[in-house]
Amino acid sequence: MSKPVVFEIVIPTSGKAYKFSEDVRSESLIDFPNGIILGLRQYSPSMNCYIPDKDNIYHYAGDLNFNNNNNNYSIHFHSRAISSVGINSEVIPISKRNDSICDIKVGLDIDKSTAWFENLDKQF
């Protein structure tokens, strides 16, 4: 005998109803046309990511955090659902048997961004 599916109905900013498998730990939900729902957390610099299963019931898939540690800015993604990582056009698959990769941190440097845009102007 199969276990009954338990879910709650949640309504994000669009007004459309979705089924969620668990309590939503976000104050505001934004649903995108591609099926991903982001949950914004008011008192934390982070967003939760929810994706649907084959029955269209949404589950927590990970969270995105924005950090400032002594003016060292970074974006940190945590998830047990990481199946690949892309850098530019290269995609690196992560085996389903490998559950040790669950955190990705990207450092940010505004000087690098500024230099990129300055070089872009020189190319035209």
GROMACS .gro file of N, CA, C and O in nm:
model
  496
    1MET      N    1   0.084  -0.117   0.000
    1MET     CA    2   0.000   0.000   0.000
    1MET      C    3   0.089   0.124   0.000
    1MET      O    4   0.181   0.135   0.078
    2SER      N    5   0.062   0.215  -0.091
    2SER     CA    6   0.146   0.334  -0.101
    2SER      C    7   0.106   0.438   0.003
    2SER      O    8  -0.008   0.446   0.046
    3LYS      N    9   0.204   0.516   0.040
    3LYS     CA   10   0.185   0.623   0.138
    3LYS      C   11   0.105   0.737   0.074
    3LYS      O   12   0.133   0.775  -0.039
    4PRO      N   13   0.004   0.791   0.142
    4PRO     CA   14  -0.072   0.902   0.082
    4PRO      C   15   0.015   1.026   0.065
    4PRO      O   16   0.103   1.054   0.146
    5VAL      N   17  -0.009   1.099  -0.042
    5VAL     CA   18   0.066   1.221  -0.070
    5VAL      C   19   0.006   1.335   0.012
    5VAL      O   20  -0.113   1.361   0.006
    6VAL      N   21   0.090   1.399   0.091
    6VAL     CA   22   0.047   1.510   0.175
    6VAL      C   23   0.106   1.638   0.117
    6VAL      O   24   0.225   1.644   0.088
    7PHE      N   25   0.022   1.738   0.100
    7PHE     CA   26   0.071   1.866   0.049
    7PHE      C   27  -0.018   1.977   0.100
    7PHE      O   28  -0.125   1.954   0.153
    8GLU      N   29   0.031   2.098   0.084
    8GLU     CA   30  -0.050   2.216   0.116
    8GLU      C   31  -0.057   2.304  -0.007
    8GLU      O   32   0.033   2.302  -0.091
    9ILE      N   33  -0.161   2.381  -0.020
    9ILE     CA   34  -0.177   2.473  -0.132
    9ILE      C   35  -0.114   2.607  -0.092
    9ILE      O   36  -0.141   2.660   0.015
   10VAL      N   37  -0.029   2.658  -0.180
   10VAL     CA   38   0.041   2.784  -0.156
   10VAL      C   39   0.016   2.875  -0.275
   10VAL      O   40   0.017   2.830  -0.390
   11ILE      N   41  -0.005   3.004  -0.248
   11ILE     CA   42  -0.033   3.100  -0.355
   11ILE      C   43   0.074   3.209  -0.354
   11ILE      O   44   0.081   3.289  -0.261
   12PRO      N   45   0.161   3.213  -0.457
   12PRO     CA   46   0.263   3.318  -0.466
   12PRO      C   47   0.206   3.449  -0.519
   12PRO      O   48   0.085   3.463  -0.534
   13THR      N   49   0.292   3.542  -0.552
   13THR     CA   50   0.251   3.676  -0.593
   13THR      C   51   0.164   3.677  -0.719
   13THR      O   52   0.085   3.768  -0.738
   14SER      N   53   0.176   3.578  -0.805
   14SER     CA   54   0.097   3.573  -0.929
   14SER      C   55  -0.050   3.542  -0.903
   14SER      O   56  -0.134   3.568  -0.988
   15GLY      N   57  -0.080   3.482  -0.788
   15GLY     CA   58  -0.217   3.443  -0.757
   15GLY      C   59  -0.250   3.301  -0.799
   15GLY      O   60  -0.359   3.251  -0.769
   16LYS      N   61  -0.159   3.233  -0.868
   16LYS     CA   62  -0.180   3.094  -0.909
   16LYS      C   63  -0.152   3.001  -0.791
   16LYS      O   64  -0.059   3.024  -0.715
   17ALA      N   65  -0.231   2.896  -0.775
   17ALA     CA   66  -0.214   2.801  -0.664
   17ALA      C   67  -0.118   2.688  -0.703
   17ALA      O   68  -0.124   2.636  -0.814
   18TYR      N   69  -0.031   2.650  -0.609
   18TYR     CA   70   0.064   2.540  -0.628
   18TYR      C   71   0.057   2.447  -0.508
   18TYR      O   72   0.028   2.490  -0.396
   19LYS      N   73   0.090   2.320  -0.531
   19LYS     CA   74   0.098   2.222  -0.423
   19LYS      C   75   0.242   2.218  -0.371
   19LYS      O   76   0.336   2.206  -0.450
   20PHE      N   77   0.258   2.227  -0.239
   20PHE     CA   78   0.389   2.219  -0.175
   20PHE      C   79   0.391   2.101  -0.079
   20PHE      O   80   0.294   2.076  -0.009
   21SER      N   81   0.505   2.032  -0.073
   21SER     CA   82   0.517   1.913   0.010
   21SER      C   83   0.545   1.944   0.156
   21SER      O   84   0.538   1.855   0.239
   22GLU      N   85   0.579   2.066   0.187
   22GLU     CA   86   0.621   2.099   0.324
   22GLU      C   87   0.586   2.244   0.354
   22GLU      O   88   0.546   2.318   0.265
   23ASP      N   89   0.605   2.282   0.478
   23ASP     CA   90   0.585   2.422   0.514
   23ASP      C   91   0.685   2.508   0.438
   23ASP      O   92   0.803   2.476   0.429
   24VAL      N   93   0.637   2.615   0.383
   24VAL     CA   94   0.721   2.707   0.309
   24VAL      C   95   0.788   2.800   0.409
   24VAL      O   96   0.720   2.865   0.488
   25ARG      N   97   0.920   2.806   0.404
   25ARG     CA   98   0.996   2.890   0.498
   25ARG      C   99   1.034   3.023   0.435
   25ARG      O  100   1.146   3.068   0.445
   26SER      N  101   0.939   3.085   0.368
   26SER     CA  102   0.963   3.211   0.300
   26SER      C  103   0.844   3.302   0.323
   26SER      O  104   0.731   3.257   0.332
   27GLU      N  105   0.873   3.432   0.331
   27GLU     CA  106   0.764   3.529   0.352
   27GLU      C  107   0.694   3.566   0.222
   27GLU      O  108   0.578   3.602   0.221
   28SER      N  109   0.766   3.559   0.110
   28SER     CA  110   0.710   3.598  -0.019
   28SER      C  111   0.758   3.500  -0.126
   28SER      O  112   0.877   3.467  -0.131
   29LEU      N  113   0.668   3.455  -0.210
   29LEU     CA  114   0.702   3.360  -0.316
   29LEU      C  115   0.681   3.425  -0.452
   29LEU      O  116   0.582   3.494  -0.475
   30ILE      N  117   0.777   3.400  -0.542
   30ILE     CA  118   0.768   3.449  -0.679
   30ILE      C  119   0.777   3.327  -0.770
   30ILE      O  120   0.874   3.251  -0.764
   31ASP      N  121   0.675   3.308  -0.853
   31ASP     CA  122   0.677   3.195  -0.947
   31ASP      C  123   0.715   3.246  -1.086
   31ASP      O  124   0.667   3.348  -1.132
   32PHE      N  125   0.805   3.172  -1.148
   32PHE     CA  126   0.854   3.207  -1.280
   32PHE      C  127   0.788   3.117  -1.385
   32PHE      O  128   0.747   3.004  -1.355
   33PRO      N  129   0.779   3.163  -1.510
   33PRO     CA  130   0.716   3.083  -1.617
   33PRO      C  131   0.786   2.949  -1.641
   33PRO      O  132   0.726   2.857  -1.694
   34ASN      N  133   0.913   2.936  -1.601
   34ASN     CA  134   0.986   2.811  -1.625
   34ASN      C  135   0.959   2.705  -1.519
   34ASN      O  136   1.021   2.599  -1.521
   35GLY      N  137   0.868   2.731  -1.425
   35GLY     CA  138   0.832   2.630  -1.324
   35GLY      C  139   0.908   2.640  -1.194
   35GLY      O  140   0.879   2.565  -1.101
   36ILE      N  141   1.003   2.729  -1.184
   36ILE     CA  142   1.078   2.748  -1.059
   36ILE      C  143   1.009   2.852  -0.974
   36ILE      O  144   0.959   2.952  -1.025
   37ILE      N  145   1.005   2.827  -0.843
   37ILE     CA  146   0.949   2.924  -0.750
   37ILE      C  147   1.058   2.964  -0.651
   37ILE      O  148   1.126   2.878  -0.594
   38LEU      N  149   1.078   3.095  -0.636
   38LEU     CA  150   1.174   3.146  -0.539
   38LEU      C  151   1.100   3.198  -0.417
   38LEU      O  152   0.997   3.265  -0.429
   39GLY      N  153   1.153   3.167  -0.301
   39GLY     CA  154   1.097   3.214  -0.176
   39GLY      C  155   1.191   3.314  -0.113
   39GLY      O  156   1.307   3.283  -0.085
   40LEU      N  157   1.144   3.437  -0.094
   40LEU     CA  158   1.227   3.541  -0.035
   40LEU      C  159   1.210   3.540   0.116
   40LEU      O  160   1.099   3.524   0.168
   41ARG      N  161   1.320   3.558   0.185
   41ARG     CA  162   1.318   3.560   0.330
   41ARG      C  163   1.352   3.700   0.376
   41ARG      O  164   1.459   3.751   0.348
   42GLN      N  165   1.262   3.763   0.449
   42GLN     CA  166   1.273   3.903   0.485
   42GLN      C  167   1.391   3.933   0.577
   42GLN      O  168   1.459   4.033   0.562
   43TYR      N  169   1.417   3.849   0.673
   43TYR     CA  170   1.519   3.879   0.773
   43TYR      C  171   1.650   3.803   0.751
   43TYR      O  172   1.731   3.793   0.840
   44SER      N  173   1.667   3.752   0.632
   44SER     CA  174   1.788   3.679   0.598
   44SER      C  175   1.824   3.713   0.454
   44SER      O  176   1.736   3.718   0.368
   45PRO      N  177   1.953   3.736   0.426
   45PRO     CA  178   1.990   3.769   0.287
   45PRO      C  179   1.995   3.643   0.201
   45PRO      O  180   2.098   3.604   0.148
   46SER      N  181   1.880   3.575   0.190
   46SER     CA  182   1.878   3.450   0.114
   46SER      C  183   1.743   3.429   0.045
   46SER      O  184   1.645   3.495   0.074
   47MET      N  185   1.745   3.334  -0.048
   47MET     CA  186   1.624   3.293  -0.120
   47MET      C  187   1.621   3.140  -0.122
   47MET      O  188   1.725   3.077  -0.144
   48ASN      N  189   1.504   3.085  -0.103
   48ASN     CA  190   1.486   2.941  -0.117
   48ASN      C  191   1.439   2.911  -0.259
   48ASN      O  192   1.364   2.989  -0.318
   49CYS      N  193   1.480   2.798  -0.311
   49CYS     CA  194   1.441   2.756  -0.446
   49CYS      C  195   1.354   2.631  -0.434
   49CYS      O  196   1.390   2.536  -0.364
   50TYR      N  197   1.240   2.633  -0.502
   50TYR     CA  198   1.147   2.520  -0.501
   50TYR      C  199   1.124   2.473  -0.645
   50TYR      O  200   1.107   2.556  -0.735
   51ILE      N  201   1.127   2.340  -0.665
   51ILE     CA  202   1.102   2.284  -0.797
   51ILE      C  203   1.000   2.171  -0.785
   51ILE      O  204   0.988   2.108  -0.679
   52PRO      N  205   0.925   2.144  -0.895
   52PRO     CA  206   0.820   2.040  -0.888
   52PRO      C  207   0.874   1.901  -0.915
   52PRO      O  208   0.972   1.883  -0.987
   53ASP      N  209   0.805   1.801  -0.858
   53ASP     CA  210   0.836   1.662  -0.890
   53ASP      C  211   0.746   1.618  -1.007
   53ASP      O  212   0.676   1.701  -1.066
   54LYS      N  213   0.746   1.490  -1.038
   54LYS     CA  214   0.669   1.440  -1.153
   54LYS      C  215   0.518   1.456  -1.133
   54LYS      O  216   0.442   1.458  -1.230
   55ASP      N  217   0.474   1.473  -1.007
   55ASP     CA  218   0.332   1.494  -0.977
   55ASP      C  219   0.297   1.641  -0.962
   55ASP      O  220   0.188   1.675  -0.917
   56ASN      N  221   0.391   1.728  -0.997
   56ASN     CA  222   0.374   1.873  -0.989
   56ASN      C  223   0.355   1.923  -0.844
   56ASN      O  224   0.286   2.022  -0.821
   57ILE      N  225   0.417   1.853  -0.751
   57ILE     CA  226   0.421   1.898  -0.612
   57ILE      C  227   0.559   1.957  -0.588
   57ILE      O  228   0.661   1.895  -0.618
   58TYR      N  229   0.561   2.079  -0.536
   58TYR     CA  230   0.688   2.151  -0.520
   58TYR      C  231   0.760   2.110  -0.392
   58TYR      O  232   0.699   2.087  -0.289
   59HIS      N  233   0.895   2.105  -0.405
   59HIS     CA  234   0.982   2.066  -0.294
   59HIS      C  235   1.097   2.167  -0.284
   59HIS      O  236   1.140   2.223  -0.385
   60TYR      N  237   1.147   2.184  -0.165
   60TYR     CA  238   1.266   2.266  -0.142
   60TYR      C  239   1.382   2.201  -0.216
   60TYR      O  240   1.406   2.081  -0.200
   61ALA      N  241   1.454   2.279  -0.298
   61ALA     CA  242   1.566   2.224  -0.375
   61ALA      C  243   1.700   2.286  -0.335
   61ALA      O  244   1.805   2.233  -0.368
   62GLY      N  245   1.698   2.399  -0.264
   62GLY     CA  246   1.821   2.463  -0.223
   62GLY      C  247   1.798   2.607  -0.185
   62GLY      O  248   1.685   2.657  -0.192
   63ASP      N  249   1.905   2.672  -0.143
   63ASP     CA  250   1.893   2.813  -0.108
   63ASP      C  251   2.015   2.890  -0.156
   63ASP      O  252   2.124   2.836  -0.167
   64LEU      N  253   1.991   3.015  -0.188
   64LEU     CA  254   2.091   3.107  -0.239
   64LEU      C  255   2.111   3.215  -0.135
   64LEU      O  256   2.015   3.279  -0.093
   65ASN      N  257   2.235   3.232  -0.089
   65ASN     CA  258   2.265   3.330   0.015
   65ASN      C  259   2.361   3.435  -0.039
   65ASN      O  260   2.452   3.404  -0.115
   66PHE      N  261   2.341   3.558   0.003
   66PHE     CA  262   2.425   3.671  -0.039
   66PHE      C  263   2.503   3.717   0.082
   66PHE      O  264   2.445   3.757   0.183
   67ASN      N  265   2.636   3.710   0.072
   67ASN     CA  266   2.721   3.734   0.189
   67ASN      C  267   2.811   3.855   0.171
   67ASN      O  268   2.857   3.885   0.061
   68ASN      N  269   2.838   3.922   0.283
   68ASN     CA  270   2.936   4.030   0.291
   68ASN      C  271   3.015   4.006   0.418
   68ASN      O  272   2.969   4.029   0.528
   69ASN      N  273   3.136   3.956   0.402
   69ASN     CA  274   3.223   3.928   0.514
   69ASN      C  275   3.343   4.023   0.507
   69ASN      O  276   3.436   3.999   0.430
   70ASN      N  277   3.336   4.134   0.581
   70ASN     CA  278   3.442   4.236   0.578
   70ASN      C  279   3.470   4.284   0.436
   70ASN      O  280   3.584   4.288   0.391
   71ASN      N  281   3.364   4.322   0.364
   71ASN     CA  282   3.370   4.370   0.226
   71ASN      C  283   3.419   4.266   0.126
   71ASN      O  284   3.462   4.300   0.017
   72ASN      N  285   3.414   4.139   0.164
   72ASN     CA  286   3.437   4.028   0.071
   72ASN      C  287   3.299   3.973   0.038
   72ASN      O  288   3.240   3.901   0.117
   73TYR      N  289   3.249   4.008  -0.080
   73TYR     CA  290   3.114   3.972  -0.120
   73TYR      C  291   3.114   3.837  -0.191
   73TYR      O  292   3.206   3.805  -0.267
   74SER      N  293   3.009   3.761  -0.166
   74SER     CA  294   2.998   3.631  -0.233
   74SER      C  295   2.853   3.587  -0.239
   74SER      O  296   2.766   3.639  -0.168
   75ILE      N  297   2.830   3.492  -0.328
   75ILE     CA  298   2.701   3.426  -0.340
   75ILE      C  299   2.726   3.279  -0.309
   75ILE      O  300   2.820   3.218  -0.362
   76HIS      N  301   2.644   3.222  -0.223
   76HIS     CA  302   2.661   3.085  -0.179
   76HIS      C  303   2.533   3.006  -0.210
   76HIS      O  304   2.425   3.049  -0.173
   77PHE      N  305   2.547   2.895  -0.283
   77PHE     CA  306   2.433   2.810  -0.313
   77PHE      C  307   2.449   2.678  -0.241
   77PHE      O  308   2.554   2.614  -0.248
   78HIS      N  309   2.345   2.638  -0.168
   78HIS     CA  310   2.345   2.512  -0.095
   78HIS      C  311   2.228   2.427  -0.143
   78HIS      O  312   2.115   2.476  -0.152
   79SER      N  313   2.255   2.300  -0.177
   79SER     CA  314   2.149   2.210  -0.220
   79SER      C  315   2.198   2.067  -0.217
   79SER      O  316   2.314   2.039  -0.247
   80ARG      N  317   2.109   1.976  -0.182
   80ARG     CA  318   2.136   1.832  -0.195
   80ARG      C  319   2.089   1.781  -0.331
   80ARG      O  320   2.099   1.663  -0.359
   81ALA      N  321   2.038   1.871  -0.417
   81ALA     CA  322   1.984   1.833  -0.547
   81ALA      C  323   2.076   1.872  -0.663
   81ALA      O  324   2.035   1.865  -0.778
   82ILE      N  325   2.201   1.912  -0.637
   82ILE     CA  326   2.290   1.956  -0.745
   82ILE      C  327   2.321   1.836  -0.836
   82ILE      O  328   2.372   1.734  -0.792
   83SER      N  329   2.286   1.850  -0.965
   83SER     CA  330   2.312   1.742  -1.061
   83SER      C  331   2.420   1.779  -1.163
   83SER      O  332   2.473   1.691  -1.231
   84SER      N  333   2.453   1.908  -1.174
   84SER     CA  334   2.561   1.952  -1.262
   84SER      C  335   2.598   2.095  -1.225
   84SER      O  336   2.522   2.165  -1.158
   85VAL      N  337   2.717   2.135  -1.270
   85VAL     CA  338   2.765   2.271  -1.250
   85VAL      C  339   2.812   2.322  -1.384
   85VAL      O  340   2.884   2.252  -1.456
   86GLY      N  341   2.770   2.442  -1.420
   86GLY     CA  342   2.811   2.500  -1.547
   86GLY      C  343   2.904   2.619  -1.526
   86GLY      O  344   2.879   2.703  -1.441
   87ILE      N  345   3.011   2.623  -1.604
   87ILE     CA  346   3.103   2.736  -1.604
   87ILE      C  347   3.119   2.777  -1.749
   87ILE      O  348   3.168   2.699  -1.831
   88ASN      N  349   3.073   2.901  -1.779
   88ASN     CA  350   3.062   2.947  -1.917
   88ASN      C  351   2.977   2.846  -1.994
   88ASN      O  352   2.866   2.820  -1.955
   89SER      N  353   3.028   2.785  -2.099
   89SER     CA  354   2.945   2.691  -2.176
   89SER      C  355   2.975   2.546  -2.140
   89SER      O  356   2.915   2.455  -2.197
   90GLU      N  357   3.064   2.522  -2.046
   90GLU     CA  358   3.098   2.385  -2.006
   90GLU      C  359   3.011   2.340  -1.890
   90GLU      O  360   2.998   2.408  -1.789
   91VAL      N  361   2.950   2.222  -1.905
   91VAL     CA  362   2.866   2.165  -1.801
   91VAL      C  363   2.936   2.042  -1.744
   91VAL      O  364   2.977   1.953  -1.818
   92ILE      N  365   2.952   2.041  -1.613
   92ILE     CA  366   3.018   1.931  -1.544
   92ILE      C  367   2.911   1.851  -1.470
   92ILE      O  368   2.851   1.902  -1.375
   93PRO      N  369   2.881   1.728  -1.515
   93PRO     CA  370   2.778   1.650  -1.446
   93PRO      C  371   2.828   1.602  -1.310
   93PRO      O  372   2.946   1.581  -1.289
   94ILE      N  373   2.734   1.584  -1.217
   94ILE     CA  374   2.765   1.531  -1.085
   94ILE      C  375   2.682   1.404  -1.067
   94ILE      O  376   2.560   1.408  -1.075
   95SER      N  377   2.749   1.295  -1.044
   95SER     CA  378   2.684   1.165  -1.033
   95SER      C  379   2.580   1.163  -0.921
   95SER      O  380   2.598   1.225  -0.817
   96LYS      N  381   2.471   1.091  -0.943
   96LYS     CA  382   2.367   1.076  -0.840
   96LYS      C  383   2.422   1.007  -0.716
   96LYS      O  384   2.370   1.024  -0.607
   97ARG      N  385   2.527   0.929  -0.733
   97ARG     CA  386   2.587   0.859  -0.618
   97ARG      C  387   2.676   0.951  -0.536
   97ARG      O  388   2.718   0.916  -0.428
   98ASN      N  389   2.707   1.071  -0.589
   98ASN     CA  390   2.795   1.164  -0.519
   98ASN      C  391   2.710   1.268  -0.448
   98ASN      O  392   2.665   1.365  -0.508
   99ASP      N  393   2.686   1.249  -0.320
   99ASP     CA  394   2.607   1.346  -0.245
   99ASP      C  395   2.694   1.438  -0.161
   99ASP      O  396   2.645   1.514  -0.079
  100SER      N  397   2.826   1.434  -0.182
  100SER     CA  398   2.915   1.519  -0.103
  100SER      C  399   2.924   1.661  -0.159
  100SER      O  400   2.965   1.752  -0.090
  101ILE      N  401   2.886   1.682  -0.286
  101ILE     CA  402   2.888   1.815  -0.344
  101ILE      C  403   2.752   1.879  -0.320
  101ILE      O  404   2.653   1.844  -0.384
  102CYS      N  405   2.746   1.971  -0.223
  102CYS     CA  406   2.619   2.034  -0.189
  102CYS      C  407   2.634   2.184  -0.165
  102CYS      O  408   2.534   2.251  -0.137
  103ASP      N  409   2.754   2.238  -0.175
  103ASP     CA  410   2.776   2.381  -0.152
  103ASP      C  411   2.865   2.438  -0.262
  103ASP      O  412   2.971   2.382  -0.293
  104ILE      N  413   2.821   2.550  -0.319
  104ILE     CA  414   2.899   2.621  -0.420
  104ILE      C  415   2.906   2.766  -0.377
  104ILE      O  416   2.804   2.829  -0.347
  105LYS      N  417   3.027   2.820  -0.373
  105LYS     CA  418   3.046   2.960  -0.333
  105LYS      C  419   3.115   3.034  -0.447
  105LYS      O  420   3.213   2.985  -0.503
  106VAL      N  421   3.063   3.152  -0.480
  106VAL     CA  422   3.119   3.234  -0.587
  106VAL      C  423   3.156   3.369  -0.526
  106VAL      O  424   3.070   3.439  -0.473
  107GLY      N  425   3.285   3.403  -0.531
  107GLY     CA  426   3.330   3.533  -0.482
  107GLY      C  427   3.304   3.641  -0.586
  107GLY      O  428   3.307   3.615  -0.706
  108LEU      N  429   3.276   3.762  -0.538
  108LEU     CA  430   3.246   3.875  -0.628
  108LEU      C  431   3.348   3.986  -0.607
  108LEU      O  432   3.384   4.017  -0.494
  109ASP      N  433   3.393   4.046  -0.719
  109ASP     CA  434   3.490   4.156  -0.713
  109ASP      C  435   3.444   4.264  -0.810
  109ASP      O  436   3.448   4.245  -0.932
  110ILE      N  437   3.398   4.377  -0.758
  110ILE     CA  438   3.344   4.484  -0.842
  110ILE      C  439   3.450   4.542  -0.936
  110ILE      O  440   3.419   4.583  -1.048
  111ASP      N  441   3.577   4.542  -0.895
  111ASP     CA  442   3.683   4.592  -0.982
  111ASP      C  443   3.695   4.506  -1.109
  111ASP      O  444   3.719   4.557  -1.217
  112LYS      N  445   3.677   4.376  -1.095
  112LYS     CA  446   3.682   4.287  -1.211
  112LYS      C  447   3.566   4.318  -1.306
  112LYS      O  448   3.583   4.323  -1.427
  113SER      N  449   3.449   4.344  -1.252
  113SER     CA  450   3.333   4.378  -1.333
  113SER      C  451   3.354   4.511  -1.405
  113SER      O  452   3.326   4.524  -1.525
  114THR      N  453   3.404   4.610  -1.333
  114THR     CA  454   3.429   4.742  -1.391
  114THR      C  455   3.529   4.731  -1.506
  114THR      O  456   3.509   4.789  -1.613
  115ALA      N  457   3.637   4.656  -1.487
  115ALA     CA  458   3.738   4.638  -1.592
  115ALA      C  459   3.679   4.568  -1.714
  115ALA      O  460   3.711   4.603  -1.828
  116TRP      N  461   3.591   4.472  -1.693
  116TRP     CA  462   3.528   4.401  -1.804
  116TRP      C  463   3.446   4.498  -1.889
  116TRP      O  464   3.455   4.496  -2.011
  117PHE      N  465   3.368   4.585  -1.824
  117PHE     CA  466   3.287   4.682  -1.899
  117PHE      C  467   3.375   4.786  -1.967
  117PHE      O  468   3.345   4.830  -2.079
  118GLU      N  469   3.484   4.826  -1.905
  118GLU     CA  470   3.575   4.921  -1.970
  118GLU      C  471   3.636   4.860  -2.095
  118GLU      O  472   3.647   4.925  -2.198
  119ASN      N  473   3.675   4.733  -2.090
  119ASN     CA  474   3.730   4.664  -2.206
  119ASN      C  475   3.624   4.644  -2.313
  119ASN      O  476   3.654   4.649  -2.432
  120LEU      N  477   3.502   4.624  -2.274
  120LEU     CA  478   3.393   4.608  -2.369
  120LEU      C  479   3.376   4.734  -2.452
  120LEU      O  480   3.359   4.729  -2.573
  121ASP      N  481   3.384   4.851  -2.388
  121ASP     CA  482   3.372   4.978  -2.458
  121ASP      C  483   3.483   4.995  -2.560
  121ASP      O  484   3.464   5.054  -2.666
  122LYS      N  485   3.604   4.948  -2.531
  122LYS     CA  486   3.718   4.961  -2.621
  122LYS      C  487   3.704   4.875  -2.746
  122LYS      O  488   3.767   4.901  -2.847
  123GLN      N  489   3.622   4.769  -2.737
  123GLN     CA  490   3.606   4.677  -2.851
  123GLN      C  491   3.513   4.732  -2.956
  123GLN      O  492   3.505   4.680  -3.067
  124PHE      N  493   3.438   4.837  -2.929
  124PHE     CA  494   3.340   4.890  -3.024
  124PHE      C  495   3.385   5.018  -3.087
  124PHE      O  496   3.446   5.100  -3.053
   0.00000   0.00000   0.00000
